[in-house]
Amino acid sequence: MSSGKRRFPRSVLWLMLAFALGLVGWGILQRLLDRRDISEETRLAAVPPVVLISPKHGPKVRHLALPANLAAWYEAPIYAQVSGYVKMWYKDYGAHVKQGEVLAVISTPSLDAQFAAAKAHYDVVLARYKLALITAARWSALKGTQAVSRQEVDVQQANAAAQKAELEAAAHEVERYQALENFKKIVAPFDGIVTSRLVNVGDYVNGDGGNLNSRGTAGELFSVADVRKMRVFVSVPQDYASVISPKITAELSVPQYPGRIFKARFLATANAFNAATRTVTTELMLDNKDDLLWPNSYATAHITAPGNPSILIVPTNALIFRGEGMQLAKVVGNHVHLLNVQVGINFGLTCQVLTGVTTRDRLIANPTADLLEGDEVRIVPETRGYNTPLPPPVPLSNATTGDMRRAGAMAPEEGEAQDDDTSTVKGRKAAARLRGQLEARREAEKEKASAVASGDNKAPGHDDARNSAAPPTNPPQALPSAPSQGGRGP
Protein backbone atom coordinates (compact mmCIF):
# COMPACT_ATOMS: atom_id res chain seq x y z
CA MET A 1 0.00 0.00 0.00
CA SER A 2 1.47 3.36 -1.03
CA SER A 3 2.15 5.81 1.73
CA GLY A 4 1.28 8.81 -0.54
CA LYS A 5 -2.38 7.89 -0.80
CA ARG A 6 -4.64 8.56 2.18
CA ARG A 7 -7.57 6.28 2.63
CA PHE A 8 -10.73 7.33 4.45
CA PRO A 9 -11.65 5.20 7.39
CA ARG A 10 -14.31 2.62 6.71
CA SER A 11 -16.54 4.11 9.41
CA VAL A 12 -16.61 7.47 7.64
CA LEU A 13 -17.73 5.85 4.42
CA TRP A 14 -20.47 4.00 6.22
CA LEU A 15 -21.61 7.23 7.85
CA MET A 16 -21.74 9.06 4.53
CA LEU A 17 -23.68 6.19 2.98
CA ALA A 18 -26.08 6.12 5.92
CA PHE A 19 -26.57 9.88 5.67
CA ALA A 20 -27.35 9.67 1.95
CA LEU A 21 -29.77 6.81 2.46
CA GLY A 22 -31.35 8.70 5.36
CA LEU A 23 -31.98 11.71 3.15
CA VAL A 24 -33.58 9.48 0.54
CA GLY A 25 -35.68 7.73 3.18
CA TRP A 26 -36.72 11.03 4.73
CA GLY A 27 -37.83 12.33 1.34
CA ILE A 28 -39.81 9.16 0.64
CA LEU A 29 -41.40 9.34 4.09
CA GLN A 30 -42.33 12.99 3.61
CA ARG A 31 -43.92 12.20 0.26
CA LEU A 32 -45.90 9.34 1.80
CA LEU A 33 -47.12 11.59 4.62
CA ASP A 34 -48.08 14.35 2.20
CA ARG A 35 -49.87 11.87 -0.03
CA ARG A 36 -51.77 10.52 2.96
CA ASP A 37 -52.75 14.04 4.04
CA ILE A 38 -53.90 14.91 0.53
CA SER A 39 -55.95 11.72 0.33
CA GLU A 40 -57.56 12.44 3.69
CA GLU A 41 -58.29 16.05 2.76
CA THR A 42 -59.72 14.96 -0.59
CA ARG A 43 -61.96 12.42 1.13
CA LEU A 44 -63.16 14.98 3.63
CA ALA A 45 -63.73 17.60 0.92
CA ALA A 46 -65.89 15.18 -1.04
CA VAL A 47 -68.25 14.84 1.95
CA PRO A 48 -70.11 18.11 2.67
CA PRO A 49 -69.76 19.40 6.25
CA VAL A 50 -73.00 20.08 8.13
CA VAL A 51 -74.01 21.59 11.45
CA LEU A 52 -76.73 19.78 13.37
CA ILE A 53 -79.62 21.21 15.34
CA SER A 54 -82.67 19.75 17.04
CA PRO A 55 -86.25 21.05 17.13
CA LYS A 56 -87.23 22.89 20.28
CA HIS A 57 -90.53 23.44 22.01
CA GLY A 58 -92.20 26.74 21.30
CA PRO A 59 -92.24 29.49 23.93
CA LYS A 60 -95.00 29.69 26.52
CA VAL A 61 -95.37 33.40 25.83
CA ARG A 62 -95.20 35.03 22.43
CA HIS A 63 -93.74 38.49 22.07
CA LEU A 64 -94.67 40.43 18.96
CA ALA A 65 -93.00 43.67 17.90
CA LEU A 66 -95.16 45.48 15.34
CA PRO A 67 -95.04 49.03 13.93
CA ALA A 68 -97.73 51.36 15.22
CA ASN A 69 -99.06 54.85 14.51
CA LEU A 70 -100.21 57.27 17.20
CA ALA A 71 -103.24 59.49 16.71
CA ALA A 72 -104.98 62.04 18.91
CA TRP A 73 -108.12 61.01 20.74
CA TYR A 74 -109.98 63.76 18.87
CA GLU A 75 -108.57 65.79 16.00
CA ALA A 76 -110.50 68.34 13.97
CA PRO A 77 -109.52 70.57 11.05
CA ILE A 78 -111.31 73.93 11.27
CA TYR A 79 -112.59 75.65 8.13
CA ALA A 80 -114.17 79.06 7.55
CA GLN A 81 -117.95 79.23 7.20
CA VAL A 82 -118.04 82.84 5.96
CA SER A 83 -116.07 84.70 3.32
CA GLY A 84 -113.90 87.62 4.26
CA TYR A 85 -110.45 88.65 5.41
CA VAL A 86 -108.64 87.53 8.54
CA LYS A 87 -108.79 90.43 10.95
CA MET A 88 -106.62 88.84 13.67
CA TRP A 89 -105.51 85.41 14.90
CA TYR A 90 -104.90 84.74 18.59
CA LYS A 91 -103.56 81.18 18.93
CA ASP A 92 -100.40 79.79 17.38
CA TYR A 93 -98.83 76.33 17.05
CA GLY A 94 -98.86 74.31 20.27
CA ALA A 95 -101.22 76.63 22.14
CA HIS A 96 -103.46 74.96 24.71
CA VAL A 97 -107.06 76.02 24.17
CA LYS A 98 -110.41 75.47 25.87
CA GLN A 99 -113.67 74.67 24.15
CA GLY A 100 -115.18 77.86 22.67
CA GLU A 101 -111.96 79.87 22.95
CA VAL A 102 -111.46 82.29 20.04
CA LEU A 103 -108.69 81.35 17.62
CA ALA A 104 -109.18 84.09 14.99
CA VAL A 105 -111.65 86.74 13.82
CA ILE A 106 -112.76 87.30 10.21
CA SER A 107 -113.78 90.69 8.85
CA THR A 108 -116.90 90.31 6.66
CA PRO A 109 -118.22 93.69 5.40
CA SER A 110 -120.38 92.03 2.74
CA LEU A 111 -121.97 89.72 5.29
CA ASP A 112 -122.57 92.63 7.64
CA ALA A 113 -124.46 94.49 4.90
CA GLN A 114 -126.56 91.42 4.09
CA PHE A 115 -127.37 90.98 7.77
CA ALA A 116 -128.52 94.60 8.03
CA ALA A 117 -130.68 94.18 4.91
CA ALA A 118 -132.24 91.03 6.36
CA LYS A 119 -133.16 92.83 9.55
CA ALA A 120 -134.68 95.74 7.58
CA HIS A 121 -136.69 93.31 5.46
CA TYR A 122 -137.96 91.70 8.63
CA ASP A 123 -139.20 95.07 9.88
CA VAL A 124 -141.08 95.65 6.60
CA VAL A 125 -142.71 92.23 6.69
CA LEU A 126 -143.63 92.73 10.35
CA ALA A 127 -145.42 96.00 9.52
CA ARG A 128 -147.32 94.33 6.67
CA TYR A 129 -148.32 91.49 8.94
CA LYS A 130 -149.68 93.86 11.57
CA LEU A 131 -151.71 95.72 8.93
CA ALA A 132 -153.05 92.45 7.56
CA LEU A 133 -154.14 91.40 11.05
CA ILE A 134 -156.01 94.67 11.62
CA THR A 135 -157.69 94.51 8.21
CA ALA A 136 -158.72 90.90 8.71
CA ALA A 137 -160.17 91.76 12.12
CA ARG A 138 -162.28 94.60 10.67
CA TRP A 139 -163.66 92.48 7.86
CA SER A 140 -164.41 89.71 10.30
CA ALA A 141 -166.44 92.17 12.40
CA LEU A 142 -168.64 92.98 9.38
CA LYS A 143 -169.18 89.33 8.65
CA GLY A 144 -172.88 88.41 8.59
CA THR A 145 -174.03 91.86 7.56
CA GLN A 146 -175.05 93.15 4.17
CA ALA A 147 -171.98 95.50 4.08
CA VAL A 148 -169.43 92.85 3.02
CA SER A 149 -169.64 89.54 1.34
CA ARG A 150 -168.39 86.30 2.84
CA GLN A 151 -165.79 85.99 0.04
CA GLU A 152 -164.17 89.30 0.91
CA VAL A 153 -163.87 88.29 4.57
CA ASP A 154 -162.11 85.06 3.60
CA VAL A 155 -159.69 86.96 1.34
CA GLN A 156 -158.61 89.28 4.16
CA GLN A 157 -158.11 86.39 6.57
CA ALA A 158 -155.98 84.53 3.99
CA ASN A 159 -153.94 87.70 3.40
CA ALA A 160 -153.21 87.92 7.13
CA ALA A 161 -152.07 84.27 7.20
CA ALA A 162 -149.79 84.86 4.19
CA GLN A 163 -148.23 87.90 5.85
CA LYS A 164 -147.59 85.77 8.95
CA ALA A 165 -145.75 83.17 6.85
CA GLU A 166 -143.65 85.89 5.22
CA LEU A 167 -142.82 87.23 8.67
CA GLU A 168 -141.61 83.80 9.77
CA ALA A 169 -139.47 83.50 6.63
CA ALA A 170 -137.94 86.91 7.28
CA ALA A 171 -137.24 85.93 10.88
CA HIS A 172 -135.44 82.75 9.75
CA GLU A 173 -133.40 84.78 7.30
CA VAL A 174 -132.31 87.08 10.11
CA GLU A 175 -131.41 84.04 12.22
CA ARG A 176 -129.35 82.61 9.35
CA TYR A 177 -127.33 85.78 9.00
CA GLN A 178 -126.98 85.97 12.76
CA ALA A 179 -125.46 82.46 12.72
CA LEU A 180 -123.09 83.50 9.94
CA GLU A 181 -122.13 86.54 11.98
CA ASN A 182 -121.19 84.19 14.82
CA PHE A 183 -118.93 82.28 12.41
CA LYS A 184 -116.81 85.40 12.11
CA LYS A 185 -115.12 84.12 15.25
CA ILE A 186 -113.15 80.91 14.75
CA VAL A 187 -113.41 78.99 18.04
CA ALA A 188 -111.97 75.72 19.38
CA PRO A 189 -114.43 72.80 19.17
CA PHE A 190 -113.01 71.08 22.29
CA ASP A 191 -110.17 71.27 24.79
CA GLY A 192 -106.83 70.51 23.18
CA ILE A 193 -103.80 71.97 21.47
CA VAL A 194 -103.42 73.82 18.19
CA THR A 195 -101.48 71.51 15.87
CA SER A 196 -101.55 73.77 12.80
CA ARG A 197 -102.23 77.40 11.85
CA LEU A 198 -102.43 78.09 8.13
CA VAL A 199 -103.66 81.71 8.08
CA ASN A 200 -102.21 85.17 8.61
CA VAL A 201 -103.70 88.59 9.07
CA GLY A 202 -105.15 89.85 5.79
CA ASP A 203 -105.63 86.44 4.18
CA TYR A 204 -108.85 86.01 2.26
CA VAL A 205 -110.90 83.03 3.38
CA ASN A 206 -113.72 81.41 1.48
CA GLY A 207 -116.92 80.44 3.23
CA ASP A 208 -117.25 77.41 0.96
CA GLY A 209 -114.11 75.66 2.22
CA GLY A 210 -111.61 77.76 4.16
CA ASN A 211 -108.73 79.93 3.00
CA LEU A 212 -107.69 80.16 -0.64
CA ASN A 213 -104.08 79.50 -1.56
CA SER A 214 -102.27 80.82 -4.63
CA ARG A 215 -103.97 78.18 -6.82
CA GLY A 216 -107.42 79.06 -5.54
CA THR A 217 -107.85 75.87 -3.53
CA ALA A 218 -109.53 76.18 -0.15
CA GLY A 219 -107.91 74.61 2.92
CA GLU A 220 -108.21 74.46 6.68
CA LEU A 221 -107.45 77.42 8.92
CA PHE A 222 -106.51 75.60 12.13
CA SER A 223 -106.23 72.06 13.46
CA VAL A 224 -107.00 71.25 17.07
CA ALA A 225 -106.23 67.90 18.73
CA ASP A 226 -107.18 66.43 22.09
CA VAL A 227 -104.07 64.53 23.25
CA ARG A 228 -105.00 63.73 26.84
CA LYS A 229 -105.57 60.20 25.53
CA MET A 230 -104.03 58.70 22.41
CA ARG A 231 -105.21 56.11 19.92
CA VAL A 232 -102.68 53.52 18.76
CA PHE A 233 -103.28 51.83 15.41
CA VAL A 234 -101.44 48.55 14.82
CA SER A 235 -101.65 46.45 11.63
CA VAL A 236 -101.55 42.86 12.86
CA PRO A 237 -100.61 40.20 10.25
CA GLN A 238 -103.07 37.45 9.53
CA ASP A 239 -100.81 34.82 11.15
CA TYR A 240 -101.09 36.59 14.50
CA ALA A 241 -104.77 37.55 14.35
CA SER A 242 -105.63 34.75 16.76
CA VAL A 243 -103.90 36.59 19.63
CA ILE A 244 -106.17 39.65 19.33
CA SER A 245 -108.58 39.83 22.24
CA PRO A 246 -109.74 42.40 24.80
CA LYS A 247 -107.25 40.87 27.27
CA ILE A 248 -104.10 41.75 25.35
CA THR A 249 -101.85 44.59 26.42
CA ALA A 250 -99.00 46.31 24.66
CA GLU A 251 -95.88 48.19 25.62
CA LEU A 252 -95.01 51.06 23.32
CA SER A 253 -91.56 52.46 22.67
CA VAL A 254 -90.93 55.64 20.68
CA PRO A 255 -87.64 56.90 19.22
CA GLN A 256 -87.70 60.22 21.08
CA TYR A 257 -87.77 58.49 24.50
CA PRO A 258 -85.34 55.56 24.28
CA GLY A 259 -85.71 53.08 27.11
CA ARG A 260 -89.09 54.43 28.23
CA ILE A 261 -92.17 52.20 28.04
CA PHE A 262 -95.79 53.36 27.66
CA LYS A 263 -98.61 50.98 28.57
CA ALA A 264 -101.52 50.60 26.14
CA ARG A 265 -104.70 48.53 26.37
CA PHE A 266 -107.02 47.01 23.82
CA LEU A 267 -109.82 49.21 22.44
CA ALA A 268 -111.20 47.71 19.21
CA THR A 269 -110.34 45.72 16.10
CA ALA A 270 -111.68 45.90 12.57
CA ASN A 271 -112.58 42.17 12.39
CA ALA A 272 -111.62 42.25 8.70
CA PHE A 273 -108.35 41.97 6.79
CA ASN A 274 -106.98 44.47 4.33
CA ALA A 275 -106.91 42.70 0.97
CA ALA A 276 -103.67 44.43 -0.05
CA THR A 277 -101.62 43.85 3.12
CA ARG A 278 -103.44 40.88 4.72
CA THR A 279 -103.42 42.69 8.04
CA VAL A 280 -106.18 43.68 10.44
CA THR A 281 -106.26 47.14 12.00
CA THR A 282 -106.26 46.92 15.78
CA GLU A 283 -106.84 49.99 17.94
CA LEU A 284 -105.29 50.47 21.37
CA MET A 285 -105.51 53.38 23.77
CA LEU A 286 -103.16 54.93 26.32
CA ASP A 287 -103.20 57.85 28.72
CA ASN A 288 -101.09 60.87 27.81
CA LYS A 289 -101.66 63.20 30.72
CA ASP A 290 -98.10 64.53 30.53
CA ASP A 291 -98.45 65.39 26.82
CA LEU A 292 -95.25 63.47 26.09
CA LEU A 293 -96.61 61.70 23.01
CA TRP A 294 -97.64 63.62 19.92
CA PRO A 295 -100.11 62.76 17.18
CA ASN A 296 -98.87 61.03 14.00
CA SER A 297 -95.81 59.64 15.80
CA TYR A 298 -94.23 56.31 14.94
CA ALA A 299 -94.00 53.70 17.69
CA THR A 300 -93.18 50.04 18.16
CA ALA A 301 -95.88 48.00 19.87
CA HIS A 302 -94.57 45.06 21.89
CA ILE A 303 -97.57 42.77 22.31
CA THR A 304 -97.50 39.87 24.76
CA ALA A 305 -99.75 36.91 24.02
CA PRO A 306 -99.88 33.29 25.23
CA GLY A 307 -97.88 30.78 23.17
CA ASN A 308 -98.19 27.04 22.51
CA PRO A 309 -95.22 25.07 23.89
CA SER A 310 -96.53 21.81 22.44
CA ILE A 311 -95.64 22.95 18.91
CA LEU A 312 -92.00 22.54 17.87
CA ILE A 313 -89.97 25.28 16.20
CA VAL A 314 -86.90 25.13 13.96
CA PRO A 315 -84.75 27.82 12.30
CA THR A 316 -86.18 29.01 9.01
CA ASN A 317 -82.84 28.29 7.31
CA ALA A 318 -83.32 24.58 8.00
CA LEU A 319 -86.36 24.38 5.69
CA ILE A 320 -86.01 23.02 2.15
CA PHE A 321 -88.43 24.40 -0.44
CA ARG A 322 -89.10 21.82 -3.14
CA GLY A 323 -91.87 20.54 -5.34
CA GLU A 324 -92.70 17.85 -2.80
CA GLY A 325 -93.45 20.57 -0.26
CA MET A 326 -91.62 21.72 2.84
CA GLN A 327 -88.85 19.36 3.93
CA LEU A 328 -86.22 19.04 6.66
CA ALA A 329 -82.93 17.16 6.30
CA LYS A 330 -82.46 14.60 9.08
CA VAL A 331 -79.07 12.92 9.68
CA VAL A 332 -79.11 9.19 10.46
CA GLY A 333 -75.72 7.48 10.62
CA ASN A 334 -73.99 10.33 8.74
CA HIS A 335 -76.50 10.00 5.89
CA VAL A 336 -79.32 12.32 4.88
CA HIS A 337 -82.97 11.40 5.26
CA LEU A 338 -85.46 13.98 3.95
CA LEU A 339 -88.61 14.53 6.04
CA ASN A 340 -91.86 15.98 4.69
CA VAL A 341 -93.18 18.43 7.27
CA GLN A 342 -96.07 20.81 7.72
CA VAL A 343 -95.12 24.28 8.89
CA GLY A 344 -97.19 26.69 10.94
CA ILE A 345 -96.59 30.31 11.85
CA ASN A 346 -93.42 31.91 10.51
CA PHE A 347 -91.74 34.01 13.21
CA GLY A 348 -89.01 35.34 10.91
CA LEU A 349 -85.86 33.58 12.14
CA THR A 350 -87.81 30.52 13.28
CA CYS A 351 -91.07 28.86 12.30
CA GLN A 352 -93.44 26.28 13.70
CA VAL A 353 -93.33 22.67 12.53
CA LEU A 354 -96.70 21.01 13.08
CA THR A 355 -95.92 17.46 11.93
CA GLY A 356 -93.00 15.31 10.82
CA VAL A 357 -90.28 15.80 13.48
CA THR A 358 -89.53 15.23 17.16
CA THR A 359 -87.14 16.81 19.62
CA ARG A 360 -84.79 13.81 19.28
CA ASP A 361 -84.23 14.33 15.54
CA ARG A 362 -80.87 15.69 14.39
CA LEU A 363 -81.48 18.16 11.56
CA ILE A 364 -79.11 19.98 9.24
CA ALA A 365 -79.08 23.66 10.17
CA ASN A 366 -78.58 25.07 6.66
CA PRO A 367 -79.01 22.40 3.95
CA THR A 368 -77.91 23.10 0.39
CA ALA A 369 -80.26 23.00 -2.57
CA ASP A 370 -78.55 19.95 -4.14
CA LEU A 371 -78.84 17.77 -1.03
CA LEU A 372 -80.48 14.42 -1.87
CA GLU A 373 -81.85 11.44 0.01
CA GLY A 374 -79.04 9.16 1.26
CA ASP A 375 -76.17 11.60 0.71
CA GLU A 376 -73.23 11.20 3.08
CA VAL A 377 -72.42 14.20 5.24
CA ARG A 378 -69.69 15.13 7.70
CA ILE A 379 -70.75 16.57 11.05
CA VAL A 380 -68.76 19.60 12.19
CA PRO A 381 -68.98 21.64 15.40
CA GLU A 382 -71.47 24.44 15.46
CA THR A 383 -70.14 27.97 15.05
CA ARG A 384 -70.90 30.15 18.03
CA GLY A 385 -73.43 32.79 17.12
CA TYR A 386 -74.87 30.87 14.15
CA ASN A 387 -77.71 29.10 15.92
CA THR A 388 -76.82 29.89 19.54
CA PRO A 389 -76.59 33.50 20.73
CA LEU A 390 -73.40 34.75 22.30
CA PRO A 391 -73.61 35.09 26.09
CA PRO A 392 -73.48 38.65 27.44
CA PRO A 393 -70.03 39.80 28.57
CA VAL A 394 -69.37 39.44 32.29
CA PRO A 395 -66.77 41.66 34.00
CA LEU A 396 -63.97 39.55 35.43
CA SER A 397 -64.28 41.28 38.78
CA ASN A 398 -67.91 40.19 39.04
CA ALA A 399 -67.65 36.88 37.17
CA THR A 400 -68.71 33.75 39.01
CA THR A 401 -67.28 30.28 38.54
CA GLY A 402 -70.25 29.34 36.35
CA ASP A 403 -69.70 32.41 34.17
CA MET A 404 -66.03 31.52 33.66
CA ARG A 405 -66.91 27.93 32.78
CA ARG A 406 -69.48 29.08 30.26
CA ALA A 407 -66.84 31.36 28.76
CA GLY A 408 -64.43 28.39 28.47
CA ALA A 409 -61.91 29.70 31.00
CA MET A 410 -62.41 26.79 33.42
CA ALA A 411 -63.26 23.14 32.96
CA PRO A 412 -66.48 21.92 34.62
CA GLU A 413 -66.15 19.94 37.79
CA GLU A 414 -66.70 16.20 37.70
CA GLY A 415 -70.40 15.36 37.88
CA GLU A 416 -71.46 18.95 37.31
CA ALA A 417 -74.32 19.50 34.88
CA GLN A 418 -73.38 21.34 31.72
CA ASP A 419 -75.58 23.58 29.66
CA ASP A 420 -75.53 23.80 25.88
CA ASP A 421 -72.91 26.56 25.83
CA THR A 422 -70.48 24.59 28.04
CA SER A 423 -70.98 21.45 25.96
CA THR A 424 -70.14 23.39 22.83
CA VAL A 425 -66.90 24.65 24.39
CA LYS A 426 -66.02 21.11 25.51
CA GLY A 427 -66.54 19.84 21.94
CA ARG A 428 -64.17 22.47 20.61
CA LYS A 429 -61.55 21.58 23.22
CA ALA A 430 -61.79 17.88 22.31
CA ALA A 431 -61.30 18.72 18.64
CA ALA A 432 -58.30 20.91 19.49
CA ARG A 433 -56.75 18.13 21.60
CA LEU A 434 -57.19 15.63 18.74
CA ARG A 435 -55.55 17.98 16.27
CA GLY A 436 -52.68 18.44 18.75
CA GLN A 437 -52.24 14.68 19.04
CA LEU A 438 -52.06 14.34 15.26
CA GLU A 439 -49.43 17.07 15.03
CA ALA A 440 -47.41 15.49 17.86
CA ARG A 441 -47.51 12.08 16.17
CA ARG A 442 -46.36 13.61 12.89
CA GLU A 443 -43.48 15.39 14.61
CA ALA A 444 -42.46 12.12 16.31
CA GLU A 445 -42.35 10.35 12.96
CA LYS A 446 -40.16 13.09 11.52
CA GLU A 447 -37.79 12.92 14.49
CA LYS A 448 -37.51 9.13 14.13
CA ALA A 449 -36.65 9.51 10.45
CA SER A 450 -33.97 12.08 11.31
CA ALA A 451 -32.53 9.74 13.92
CA VAL A 452 -32.28 6.96 11.34
CA ALA A 453 -30.47 9.28 8.96
CA SER A 454 -27.89 10.27 11.62
CA GLY A 455 -27.02 6.62 12.37
CA ASP A 456 -28.27 6.59 15.95
CA ASN A 457 -30.84 3.91 15.11
CA LYS A 458 -30.76 0.95 12.75
CA ALA A 459 -29.77 1.41 9.14
CA PRO A 460 -32.50 1.99 6.60
CA GLY A 461 -34.14 -1.15 5.32
CA HIS A 462 -34.69 -2.68 8.78
CA ASP A 463 -38.09 -3.26 10.30
CA ASP A 464 -37.92 -0.07 12.38
CA ALA A 465 -37.54 2.06 9.28
CA ARG A 466 -40.47 0.30 7.67
CA ASN A 467 -42.53 0.73 10.79
CA SER A 468 -41.67 4.41 10.94
CA ALA A 469 -42.80 4.90 7.36
CA ALA A 470 -46.01 2.95 7.87
CA PRO A 471 -49.15 4.83 8.85
CA PRO A 472 -50.23 4.67 12.49
CA THR A 473 -52.18 1.58 13.48
CA ASN A 474 -54.88 3.72 15.15
CA PRO A 475 -56.02 6.26 12.59
CA PRO A 476 -57.53 9.51 13.92
CA GLN A 477 -61.22 9.35 14.52
CA ALA A 478 -63.67 11.85 13.07
CA LEU A 479 -63.81 15.12 14.92
CA PRO A 480 -66.54 15.10 17.56
CA SER A 481 -69.47 17.24 16.68
CA ALA A 482 -70.67 20.03 18.88
CA PRO A 483 -74.05 19.53 20.53
CA SER A 484 -76.99 20.91 18.67
CA GLN A 485 -79.05 23.82 19.80
CA GLY A 486 -81.81 21.68 21.23
CA GLY A 487 -79.65 19.01 22.95
CA ARG A 488 -76.30 17.21 22.98
CA GLY A 489 -74.56 16.23 19.77
CA PRO A 490 -73.53 12.68 18.78
Coordinates of N, CA and C in Angstrom, one line a residue, residues 79-82 87-88 100-108 179-188:
Y79 N -112.4 74.9 9.4 CA -112.6 75.7 8.1 C -113.4 76.9 8.4
A80 N -113.4 77.8 7.5 CA -114.2 79.1 7.6 C -115.6 78.8 7.0
Q81 N -116.6 79.3 7.6 CA -117.9 79.2 7.2 C -118.5 80.5 6.5
V82 N -117.7 81.6 6.6 CA -118.0 82.8 6.0 C -116.8 83.3 5.2
K87 N -109.0 89.2 10.2 CA -108.8 90.4 11.0 C -107.7 90.3 12.0
M88 N -107.7 89.1 12.7 CA -106.6 88.8 13.7 C -106.7 87.4 14.1
G100 N -114.6 76.6 22.9 CA -115.2 77.9 22.7 C -114.2 79.0 22.7
E101 N -112.9 78.8 22.9 CA -112.0 79.9 22.9 C -111.7 80.4 21.5
V102 N -111.6 81.7 21.4 CA -111.5 82.3 20.0 C -110.0 82.1 19.5
L103 N -110.0 81.6 18.3 CA -108.7 81.4 17.6 C -108.4 82.5 16.7
A104 N -109.4 83.0 16.0 CA -109.2 84.1 15.0 C -110.5 84.8 14.7
V105 N -110.5 86.0 14.2 CA -111.7 86.7 13.8 C -111.6 87.1 12.4
I106 N -112.7 87.0 11.6 CA -112.8 87.3 10.2 C -113.6 88.6 10.0
S107 N -113.1 89.5 9.2 CA -113.8 90.7 8.8 C -114.6 90.4 7.6
T108 N -116.0 90.7 7.7 CA -116.9 90.3 6.7 C -117.8 91.5 6.4
A179 N -126.4 83.6 12.6 CA -125.5 82.5 12.7 C -124.2 82.7 11.9
L180 N -124.3 83.2 10.7 CA -123.1 83.5 9.9 C -122.2 84.6 10.6
E181 N -122.9 85.5 11.2 CA -122.1 86.5 12.0 C -121.3 85.9 13.1
N182 N -121.9 84.9 13.7 CA -121.2 84.2 14.8 C -120.0 83.4 14.3
F183 N -120.1 83.0 13.0 CA -118.9 82.3 12.4 C -117.8 83.2 12.1
K184 N -117.9 84.5 12.3 CA -116.8 85.4 12.1 C -115.7 85.1 13.1
K185 N -116.1 84.5 14.2 CA -115.1 84.1 15.3 C -114.8 82.6 15.1
I186 N -113.6 82.3 14.9 CA -113.1 80.9 14.8 C -112.8 80.4 16.2
V187 N -113.6 79.4 16.7 CA -113.4 79.0 18.0 C -113.0 77.5 18.1
A188 N -112.4 77.1 19.2 CA -112.0 75.7 19.4 C -113.2 74.8 19.6

